[in-house]
mmCIF file of C-alpha atoms in Angstrom:
data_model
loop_
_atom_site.group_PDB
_atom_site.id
_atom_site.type_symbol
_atom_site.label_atom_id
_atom_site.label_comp_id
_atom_site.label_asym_id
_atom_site.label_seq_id
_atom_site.Cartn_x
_atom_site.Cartn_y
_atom_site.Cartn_z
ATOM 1 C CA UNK A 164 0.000 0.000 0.000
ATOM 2 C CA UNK A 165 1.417 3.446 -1.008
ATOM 3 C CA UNK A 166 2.572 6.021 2.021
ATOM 4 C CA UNK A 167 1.046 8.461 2.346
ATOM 5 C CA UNK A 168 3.224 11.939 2.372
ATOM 6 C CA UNK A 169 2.007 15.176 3.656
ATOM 7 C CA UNK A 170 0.489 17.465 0.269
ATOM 8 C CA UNK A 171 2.226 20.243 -0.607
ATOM 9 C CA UNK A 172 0.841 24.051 -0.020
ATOM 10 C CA UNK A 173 -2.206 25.790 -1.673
ATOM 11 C CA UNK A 174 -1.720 28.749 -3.299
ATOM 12 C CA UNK A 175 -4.682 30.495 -1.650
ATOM 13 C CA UNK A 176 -4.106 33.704 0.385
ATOM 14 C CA UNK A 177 -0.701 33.762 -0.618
ATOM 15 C CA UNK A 178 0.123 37.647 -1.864
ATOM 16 C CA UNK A 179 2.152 36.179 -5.011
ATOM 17 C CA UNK A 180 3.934 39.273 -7.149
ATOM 18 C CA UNK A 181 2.981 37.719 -10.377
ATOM 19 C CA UNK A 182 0.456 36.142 -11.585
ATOM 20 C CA UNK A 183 3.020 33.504 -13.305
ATOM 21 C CA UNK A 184 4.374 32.735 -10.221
ATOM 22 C CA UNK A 185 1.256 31.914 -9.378
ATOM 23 C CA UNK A 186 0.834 29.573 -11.695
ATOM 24 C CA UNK A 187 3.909 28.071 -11.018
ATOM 25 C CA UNK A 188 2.907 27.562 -7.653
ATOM 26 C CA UNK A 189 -0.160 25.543 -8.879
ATOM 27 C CA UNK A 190 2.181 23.653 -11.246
ATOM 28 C CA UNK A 191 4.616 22.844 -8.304
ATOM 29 C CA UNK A 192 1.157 21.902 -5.884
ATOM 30 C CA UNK A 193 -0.178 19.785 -9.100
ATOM 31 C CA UNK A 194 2.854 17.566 -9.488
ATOM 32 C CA UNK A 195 3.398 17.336 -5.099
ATOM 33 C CA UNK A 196 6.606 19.231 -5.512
ATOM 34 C CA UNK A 197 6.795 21.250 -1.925
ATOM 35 C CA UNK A 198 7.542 25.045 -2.043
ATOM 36 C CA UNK A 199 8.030 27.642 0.287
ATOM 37 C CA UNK A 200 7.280 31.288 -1.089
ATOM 38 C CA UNK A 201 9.834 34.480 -0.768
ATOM 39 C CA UNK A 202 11.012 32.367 2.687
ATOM 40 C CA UNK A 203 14.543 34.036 2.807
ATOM 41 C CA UNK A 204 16.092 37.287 1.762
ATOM 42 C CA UNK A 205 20.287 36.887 1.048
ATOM 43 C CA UNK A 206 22.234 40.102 2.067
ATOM 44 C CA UNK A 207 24.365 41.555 -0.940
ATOM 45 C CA UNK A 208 25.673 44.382 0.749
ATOM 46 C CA UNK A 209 26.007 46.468 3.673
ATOM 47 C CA UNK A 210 27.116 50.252 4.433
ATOM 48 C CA UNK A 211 29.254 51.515 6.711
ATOM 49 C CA UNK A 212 27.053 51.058 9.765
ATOM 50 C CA UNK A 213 26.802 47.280 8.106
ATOM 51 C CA UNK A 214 23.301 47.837 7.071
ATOM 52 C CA UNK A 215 21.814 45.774 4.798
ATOM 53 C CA UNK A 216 21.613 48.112 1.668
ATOM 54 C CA UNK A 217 21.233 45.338 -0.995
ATOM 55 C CA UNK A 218 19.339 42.234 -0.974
ATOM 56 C CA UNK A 219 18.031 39.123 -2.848
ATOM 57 C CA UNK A 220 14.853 37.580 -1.942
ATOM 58 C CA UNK A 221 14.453 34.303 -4.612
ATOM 59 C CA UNK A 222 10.643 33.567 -5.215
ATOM 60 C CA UNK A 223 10.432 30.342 -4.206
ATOM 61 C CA UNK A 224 12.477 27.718 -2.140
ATOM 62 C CA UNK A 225 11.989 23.480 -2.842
ATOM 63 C CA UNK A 226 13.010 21.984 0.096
ATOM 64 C CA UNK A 227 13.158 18.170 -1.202
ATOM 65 C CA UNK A 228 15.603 19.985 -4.358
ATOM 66 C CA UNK A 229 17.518 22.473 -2.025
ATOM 67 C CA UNK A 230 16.349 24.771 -4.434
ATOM 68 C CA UNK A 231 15.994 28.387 -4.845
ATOM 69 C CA UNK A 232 13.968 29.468 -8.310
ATOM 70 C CA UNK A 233 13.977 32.904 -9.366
ATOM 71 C CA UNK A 234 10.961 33.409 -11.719
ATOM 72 C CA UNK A 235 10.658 36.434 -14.357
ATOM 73 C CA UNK A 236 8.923 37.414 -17.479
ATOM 74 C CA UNK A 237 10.836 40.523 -18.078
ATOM 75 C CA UNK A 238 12.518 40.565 -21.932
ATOM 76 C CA UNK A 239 16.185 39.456 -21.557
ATOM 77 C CA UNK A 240 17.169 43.103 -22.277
ATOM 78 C CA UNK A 241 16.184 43.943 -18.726
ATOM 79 C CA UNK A 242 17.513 41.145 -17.018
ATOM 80 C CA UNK A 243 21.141 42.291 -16.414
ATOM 81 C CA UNK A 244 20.404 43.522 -12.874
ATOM 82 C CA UNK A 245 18.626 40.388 -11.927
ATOM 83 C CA UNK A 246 21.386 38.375 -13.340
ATOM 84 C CA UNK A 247 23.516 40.617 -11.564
ATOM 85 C CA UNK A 248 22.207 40.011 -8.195
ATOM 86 C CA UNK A 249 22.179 36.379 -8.542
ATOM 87 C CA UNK A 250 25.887 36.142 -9.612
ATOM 88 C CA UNK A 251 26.593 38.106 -6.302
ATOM 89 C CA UNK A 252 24.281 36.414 -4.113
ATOM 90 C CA UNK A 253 25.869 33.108 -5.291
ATOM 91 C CA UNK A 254 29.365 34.708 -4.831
ATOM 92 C CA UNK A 255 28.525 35.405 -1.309
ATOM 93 C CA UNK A 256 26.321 31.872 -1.113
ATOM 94 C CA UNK A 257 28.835 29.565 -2.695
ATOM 95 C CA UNK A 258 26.511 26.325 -1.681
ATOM 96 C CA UNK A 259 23.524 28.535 -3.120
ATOM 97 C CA UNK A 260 21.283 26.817 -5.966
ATOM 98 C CA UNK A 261 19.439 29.375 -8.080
ATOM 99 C CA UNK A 262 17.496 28.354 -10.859
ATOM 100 C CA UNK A 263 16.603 31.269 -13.121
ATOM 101 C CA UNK A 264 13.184 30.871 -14.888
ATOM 102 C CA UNK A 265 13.824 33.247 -17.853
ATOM 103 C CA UNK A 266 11.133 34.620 -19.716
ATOM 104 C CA UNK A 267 11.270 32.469 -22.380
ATOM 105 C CA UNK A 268 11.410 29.447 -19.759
ATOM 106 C CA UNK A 269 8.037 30.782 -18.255
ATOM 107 C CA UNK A 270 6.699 30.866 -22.304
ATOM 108 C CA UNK A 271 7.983 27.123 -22.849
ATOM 109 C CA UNK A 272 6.181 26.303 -19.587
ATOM 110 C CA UNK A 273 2.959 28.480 -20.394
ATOM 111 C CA UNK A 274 2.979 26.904 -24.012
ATOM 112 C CA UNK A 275 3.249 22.777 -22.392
ATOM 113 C CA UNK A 276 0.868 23.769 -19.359
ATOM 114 C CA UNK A 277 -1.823 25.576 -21.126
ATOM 115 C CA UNK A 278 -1.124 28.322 -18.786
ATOM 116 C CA UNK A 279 -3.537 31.285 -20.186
ATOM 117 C CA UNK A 280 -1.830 33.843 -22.304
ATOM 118 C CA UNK A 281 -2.023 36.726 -19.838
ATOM 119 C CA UNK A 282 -0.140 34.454 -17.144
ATOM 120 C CA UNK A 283 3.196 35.920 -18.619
ATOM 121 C CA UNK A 284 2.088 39.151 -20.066
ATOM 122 C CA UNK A 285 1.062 40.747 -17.113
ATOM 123 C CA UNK A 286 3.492 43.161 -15.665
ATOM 124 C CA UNK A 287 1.993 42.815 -11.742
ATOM 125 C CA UNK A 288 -1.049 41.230 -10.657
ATOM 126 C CA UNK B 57 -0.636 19.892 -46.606
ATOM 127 C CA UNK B 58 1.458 17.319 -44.696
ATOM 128 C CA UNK B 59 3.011 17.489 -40.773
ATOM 129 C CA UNK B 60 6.570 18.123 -42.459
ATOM 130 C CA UNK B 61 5.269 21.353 -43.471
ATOM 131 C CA UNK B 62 4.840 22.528 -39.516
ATOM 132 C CA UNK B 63 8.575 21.715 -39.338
ATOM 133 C CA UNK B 64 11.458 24.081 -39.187
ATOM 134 C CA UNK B 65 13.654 20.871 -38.925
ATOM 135 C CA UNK B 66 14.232 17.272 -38.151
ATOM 136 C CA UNK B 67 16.744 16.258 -35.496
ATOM 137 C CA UNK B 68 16.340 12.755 -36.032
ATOM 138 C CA UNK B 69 15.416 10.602 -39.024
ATOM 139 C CA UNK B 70 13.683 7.363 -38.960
ATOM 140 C CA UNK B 71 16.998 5.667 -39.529
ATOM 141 C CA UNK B 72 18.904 7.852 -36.920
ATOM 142 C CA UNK B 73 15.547 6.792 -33.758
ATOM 143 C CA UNK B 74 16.204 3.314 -34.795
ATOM 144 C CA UNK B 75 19.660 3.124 -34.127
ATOM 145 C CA UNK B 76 19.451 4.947 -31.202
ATOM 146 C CA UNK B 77 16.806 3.040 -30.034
ATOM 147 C CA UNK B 78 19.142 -0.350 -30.785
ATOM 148 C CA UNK B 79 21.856 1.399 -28.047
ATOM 149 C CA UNK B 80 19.830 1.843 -25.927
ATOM 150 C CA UNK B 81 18.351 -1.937 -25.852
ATOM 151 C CA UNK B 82 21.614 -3.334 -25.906
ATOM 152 C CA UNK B 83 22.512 -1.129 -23.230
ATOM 153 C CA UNK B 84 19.616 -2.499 -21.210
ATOM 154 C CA UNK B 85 19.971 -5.833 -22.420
ATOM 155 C CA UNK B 86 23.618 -6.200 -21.317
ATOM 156 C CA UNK B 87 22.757 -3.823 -17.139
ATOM 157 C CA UNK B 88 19.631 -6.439 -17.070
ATOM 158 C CA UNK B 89 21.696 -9.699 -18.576
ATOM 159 C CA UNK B 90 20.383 -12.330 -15.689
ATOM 160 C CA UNK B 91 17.093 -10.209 -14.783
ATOM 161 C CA UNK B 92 13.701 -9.913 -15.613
ATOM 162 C CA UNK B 93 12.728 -5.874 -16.103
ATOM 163 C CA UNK B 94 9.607 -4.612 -15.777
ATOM 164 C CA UNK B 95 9.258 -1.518 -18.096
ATOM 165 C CA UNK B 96 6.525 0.824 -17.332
ATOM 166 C CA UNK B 97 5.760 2.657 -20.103
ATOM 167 C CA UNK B 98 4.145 6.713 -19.495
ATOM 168 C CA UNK B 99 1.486 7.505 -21.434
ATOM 169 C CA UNK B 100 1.163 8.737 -23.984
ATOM 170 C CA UNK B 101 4.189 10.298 -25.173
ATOM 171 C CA UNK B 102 6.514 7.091 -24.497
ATOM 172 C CA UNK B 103 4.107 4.439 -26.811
ATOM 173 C CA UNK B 104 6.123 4.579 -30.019
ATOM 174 C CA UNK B 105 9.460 4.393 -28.176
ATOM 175 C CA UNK B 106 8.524 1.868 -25.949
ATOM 176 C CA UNK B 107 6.945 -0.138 -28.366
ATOM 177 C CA UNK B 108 10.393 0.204 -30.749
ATOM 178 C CA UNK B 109 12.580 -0.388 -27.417
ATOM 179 C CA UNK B 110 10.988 -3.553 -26.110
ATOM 180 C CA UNK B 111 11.447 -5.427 -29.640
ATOM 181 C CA UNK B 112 15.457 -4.411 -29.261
ATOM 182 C CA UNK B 113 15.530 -5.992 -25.118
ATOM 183 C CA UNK B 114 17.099 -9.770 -25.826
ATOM 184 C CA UNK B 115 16.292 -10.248 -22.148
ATOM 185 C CA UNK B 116 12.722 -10.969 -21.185
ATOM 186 C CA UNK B 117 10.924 -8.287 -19.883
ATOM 187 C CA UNK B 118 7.235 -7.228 -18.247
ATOM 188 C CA UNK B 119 5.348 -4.288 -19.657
ATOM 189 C CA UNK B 120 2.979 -2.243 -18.392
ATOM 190 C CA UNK B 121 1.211 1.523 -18.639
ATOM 191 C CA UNK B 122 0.350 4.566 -16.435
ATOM 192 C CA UNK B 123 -1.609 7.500 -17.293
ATOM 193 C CA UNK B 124 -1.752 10.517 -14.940
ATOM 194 C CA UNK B 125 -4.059 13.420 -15.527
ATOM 195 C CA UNK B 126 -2.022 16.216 -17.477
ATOM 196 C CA UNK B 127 -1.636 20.099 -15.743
ATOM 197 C CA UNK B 128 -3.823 21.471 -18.049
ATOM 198 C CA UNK B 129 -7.050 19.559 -17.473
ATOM 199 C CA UNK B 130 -7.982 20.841 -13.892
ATOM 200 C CA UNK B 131 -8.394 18.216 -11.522
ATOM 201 C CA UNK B 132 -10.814 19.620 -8.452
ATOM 202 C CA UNK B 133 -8.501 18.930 -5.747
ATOM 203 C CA UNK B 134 -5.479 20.674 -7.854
ATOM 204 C CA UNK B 135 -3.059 17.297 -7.718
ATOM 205 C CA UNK B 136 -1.890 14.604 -10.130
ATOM 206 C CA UNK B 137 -4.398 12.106 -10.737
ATOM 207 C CA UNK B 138 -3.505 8.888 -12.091
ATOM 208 C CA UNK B 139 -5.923 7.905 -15.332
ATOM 209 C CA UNK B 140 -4.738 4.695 -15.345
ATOM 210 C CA UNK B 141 -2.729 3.142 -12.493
ATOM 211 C CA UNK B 142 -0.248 -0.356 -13.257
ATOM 212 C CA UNK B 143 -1.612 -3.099 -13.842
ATOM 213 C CA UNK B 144 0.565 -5.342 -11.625
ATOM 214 C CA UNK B 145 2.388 -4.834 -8.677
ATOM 215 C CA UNK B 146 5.976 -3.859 -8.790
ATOM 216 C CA UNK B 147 7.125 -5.177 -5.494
ATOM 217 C CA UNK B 148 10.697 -6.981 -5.701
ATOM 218 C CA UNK B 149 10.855 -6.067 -9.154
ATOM 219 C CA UNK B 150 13.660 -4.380 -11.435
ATOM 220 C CA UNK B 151 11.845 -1.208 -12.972
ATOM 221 C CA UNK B 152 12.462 1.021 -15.728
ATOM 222 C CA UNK B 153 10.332 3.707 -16.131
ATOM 223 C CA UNK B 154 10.564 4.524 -19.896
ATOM 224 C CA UNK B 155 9.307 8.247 -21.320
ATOM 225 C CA UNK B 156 9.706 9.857 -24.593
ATOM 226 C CA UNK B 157 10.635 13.141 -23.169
ATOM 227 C CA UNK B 158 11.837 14.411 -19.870
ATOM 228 C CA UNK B 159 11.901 18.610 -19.534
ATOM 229 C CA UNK B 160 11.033 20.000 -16.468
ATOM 230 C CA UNK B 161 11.016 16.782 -14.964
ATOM 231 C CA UNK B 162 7.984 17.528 -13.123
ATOM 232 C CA UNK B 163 5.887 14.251 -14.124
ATOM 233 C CA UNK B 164 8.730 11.879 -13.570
ATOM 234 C CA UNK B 165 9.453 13.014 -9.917
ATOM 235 C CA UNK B 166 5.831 12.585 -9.238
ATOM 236 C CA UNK B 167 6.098 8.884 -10.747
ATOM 237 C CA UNK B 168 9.071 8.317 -9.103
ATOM 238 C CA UNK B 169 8.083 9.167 -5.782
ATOM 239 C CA UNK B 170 4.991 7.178 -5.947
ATOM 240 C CA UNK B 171 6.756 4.027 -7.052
ATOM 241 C CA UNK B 172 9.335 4.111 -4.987
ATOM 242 C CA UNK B 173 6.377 3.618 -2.163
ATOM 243 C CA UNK B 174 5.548 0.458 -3.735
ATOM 244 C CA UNK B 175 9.007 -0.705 -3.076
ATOM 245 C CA UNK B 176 10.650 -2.217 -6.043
ATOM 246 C CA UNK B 177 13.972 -4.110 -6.078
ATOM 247 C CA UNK B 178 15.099 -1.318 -8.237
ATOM 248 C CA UNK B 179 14.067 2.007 -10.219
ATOM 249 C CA UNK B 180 15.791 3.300 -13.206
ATOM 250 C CA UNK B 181 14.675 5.703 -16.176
ATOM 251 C CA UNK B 182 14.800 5.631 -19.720
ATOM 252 C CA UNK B 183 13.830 8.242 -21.956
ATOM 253 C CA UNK B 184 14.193 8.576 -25.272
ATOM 254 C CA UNK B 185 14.918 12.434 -25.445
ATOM 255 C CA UNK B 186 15.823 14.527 -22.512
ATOM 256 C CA UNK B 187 15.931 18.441 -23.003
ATOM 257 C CA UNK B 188 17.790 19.740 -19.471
ATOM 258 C CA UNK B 189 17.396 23.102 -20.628
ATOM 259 C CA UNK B 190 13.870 23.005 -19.189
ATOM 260 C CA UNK B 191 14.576 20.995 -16.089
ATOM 261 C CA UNK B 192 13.212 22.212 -12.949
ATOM 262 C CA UNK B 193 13.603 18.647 -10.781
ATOM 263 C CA UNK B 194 16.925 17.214 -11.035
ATOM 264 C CA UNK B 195 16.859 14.029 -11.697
ATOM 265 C CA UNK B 196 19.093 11.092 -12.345
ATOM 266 C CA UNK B 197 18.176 9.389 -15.815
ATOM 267 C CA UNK B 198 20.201 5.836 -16.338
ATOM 268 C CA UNK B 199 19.410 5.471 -20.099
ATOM 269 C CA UNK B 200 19.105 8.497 -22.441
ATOM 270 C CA UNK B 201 19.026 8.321 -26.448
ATOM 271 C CA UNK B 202 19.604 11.997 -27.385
ATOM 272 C CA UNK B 203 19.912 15.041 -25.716
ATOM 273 C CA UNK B 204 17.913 17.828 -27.062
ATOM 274 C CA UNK B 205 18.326 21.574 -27.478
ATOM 275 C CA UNK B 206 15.671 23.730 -26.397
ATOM 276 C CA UNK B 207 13.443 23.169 -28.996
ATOM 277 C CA UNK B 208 9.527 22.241 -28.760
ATOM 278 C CA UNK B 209 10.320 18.908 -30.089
ATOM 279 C CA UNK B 210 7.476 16.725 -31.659
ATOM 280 C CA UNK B 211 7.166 13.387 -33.335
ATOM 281 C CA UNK B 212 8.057 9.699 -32.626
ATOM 282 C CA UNK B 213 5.275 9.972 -30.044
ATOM 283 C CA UNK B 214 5.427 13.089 -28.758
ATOM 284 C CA UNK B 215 2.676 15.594 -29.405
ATOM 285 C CA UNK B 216 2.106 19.519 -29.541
ATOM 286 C CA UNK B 217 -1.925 19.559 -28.405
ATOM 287 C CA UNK B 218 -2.131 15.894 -29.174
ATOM 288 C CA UNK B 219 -0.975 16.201 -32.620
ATOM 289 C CA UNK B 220 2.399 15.122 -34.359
ATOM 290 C CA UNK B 221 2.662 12.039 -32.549
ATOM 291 C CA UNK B 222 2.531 9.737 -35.614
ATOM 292 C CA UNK B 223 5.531 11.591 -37.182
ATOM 293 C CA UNK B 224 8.607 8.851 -37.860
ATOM 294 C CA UNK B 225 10.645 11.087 -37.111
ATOM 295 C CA UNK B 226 12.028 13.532 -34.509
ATOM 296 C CA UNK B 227 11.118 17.244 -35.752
ATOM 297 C CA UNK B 228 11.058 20.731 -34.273
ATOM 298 C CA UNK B 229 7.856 22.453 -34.200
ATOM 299 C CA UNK B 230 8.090 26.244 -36.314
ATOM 300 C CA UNK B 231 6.488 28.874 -34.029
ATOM 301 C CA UNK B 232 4.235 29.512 -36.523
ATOM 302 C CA UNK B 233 2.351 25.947 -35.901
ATOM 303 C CA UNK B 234 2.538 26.996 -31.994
ATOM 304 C CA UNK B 235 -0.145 29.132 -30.570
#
């Protein structure tokens, strides 16, 4: 007889940034992948008084994978900063795993999901 | 109008699937030489392969299907469900779970964790593509024909909205046929 294993989170009442990572939160829920949203924020740097003046805050964390993912549907032209902070935070974080969901990753997804078109057009939900 | 005409290009020719298909049995043949496998097949995407792949195993083998319910037909409690479970039990036995494709890597770690639950004598994976550049669950695959660019990849019995699948050979999809 199969175990039974605790389900993963809903995505109700959750105040996601985007609506695609909502949907990737679904996707994750669908296939019993567990997630944990925006659950840690990585210091990139610090002023004088060694406040934290920069910061990285990946959108989701998979526990089972040790995973961070960072999730985006901005065109690649805007993505230097992001890629920016996630060279640094993974200088600072050498044990760190990022995976970057580029725009065109969230399209490939959207496209094999049947995610609805508007999932990775809209700038903020 | 024919289903070469939604190609931009073919990876892999009927000729070029066989023989990879060929390694990849005699690969399995030789890891299983004094077993028994049971290949479990994933519909639907892995039918043509698996059909192709079991006629290549010189070893005797087991084979049976699952089915779970795809992401983008809603179930109402928003999991997997399987369509159709195995057949058989696969307690004490030597598994391969065979796919066409493996991307994100999503459906296979659901499979995998289930099976392992039903505590087989051992698990391994075979697909006959695998794309990494879309993986979002690492996994460990033992047998692998080709590795694939990141391409929406159709044919040989895998399907853009259920279509393509009868294709012999292994094609990329232009974005024009993709809406």
């Amino acid at each position: 007889m199969p175990r039974k294993t605790p389900p993963p989170p809903g995505v109700d009442g959750i105040p996601f940034a985007h609506a695609a990572e909502r949907e990737f939160a679904r996707l994750l829920t669908f296939y019993g992948v567990h997630w944990q949203y925006e659950p840690t924020t990585f210091p990139l740097d610090w002023d004088d008084q060694g406040r934290v003046i920069e910061a990285f805050t990946p959108d989701f964390y998979l526990p089972d994978q040790d995973l961070y993912i960072e999730l985006t549907t901005k065109e690649q032209r805007l993505m230097t900063a992001k890629h920016r902070k996630i060279r640094k935070a993974q200088t600072l974080h050498p044990d760190l795993k990022i995976r970057l969901l580029t725009r065109k990753d969230c399209l490939a997804l959207a496209r094999k999901f049947g995610w609805r078109k508007s999932t990775t057009d809209n700038p903020r939900t | 109008m024919s289903l070469y005409d939604d190609l931009e290009a073919i990876l892999l020719d009927a000729d070029a699937i066989q023989a990879e298909v060929r390694r990849l049995g005699e690969r399995i043949s030789k890891d299983f030489a004094d077993r028994h496998p049971h290949l479990i097949g994933v519909l639907k995407g892995s039918s043509v392969f698996l059909s192709d792949l079991i006629r290549t195993l010189t070893v005797p083998v087991t084979v049976d299907y699952i089915w779970i319910s795809p992401y983008e037909t809603p179930t109402p409690s928003g999991v997997v469900r399987i369509r159709k479970d195995l057949d058989d039990p696969i307690e004490g036995r030597d598994v391969i779970v065979v796919e066409g494709i493996i991307d994100t890597g999503l459906t296979l770690s659901y499979l995998l964790r289930n099976f392992r639950t039903r505590n087989p004598a051992s698990l391994k994976v075979c697909a006959f593509v695998n794309k990494r550049a879309q993986r979002i669950i690492d996994l460990s695959v033992d047998y692998v024909g080709r590795e694939i660019p990141d391409k929406f990849v159709v044919g040989y019995g895998l399907d853009y909205r259920q279509r393509y699948r009868n294709l012999p050979v292994l094609g990329v999809l232009k974005p024009s046929a993709l809406d």
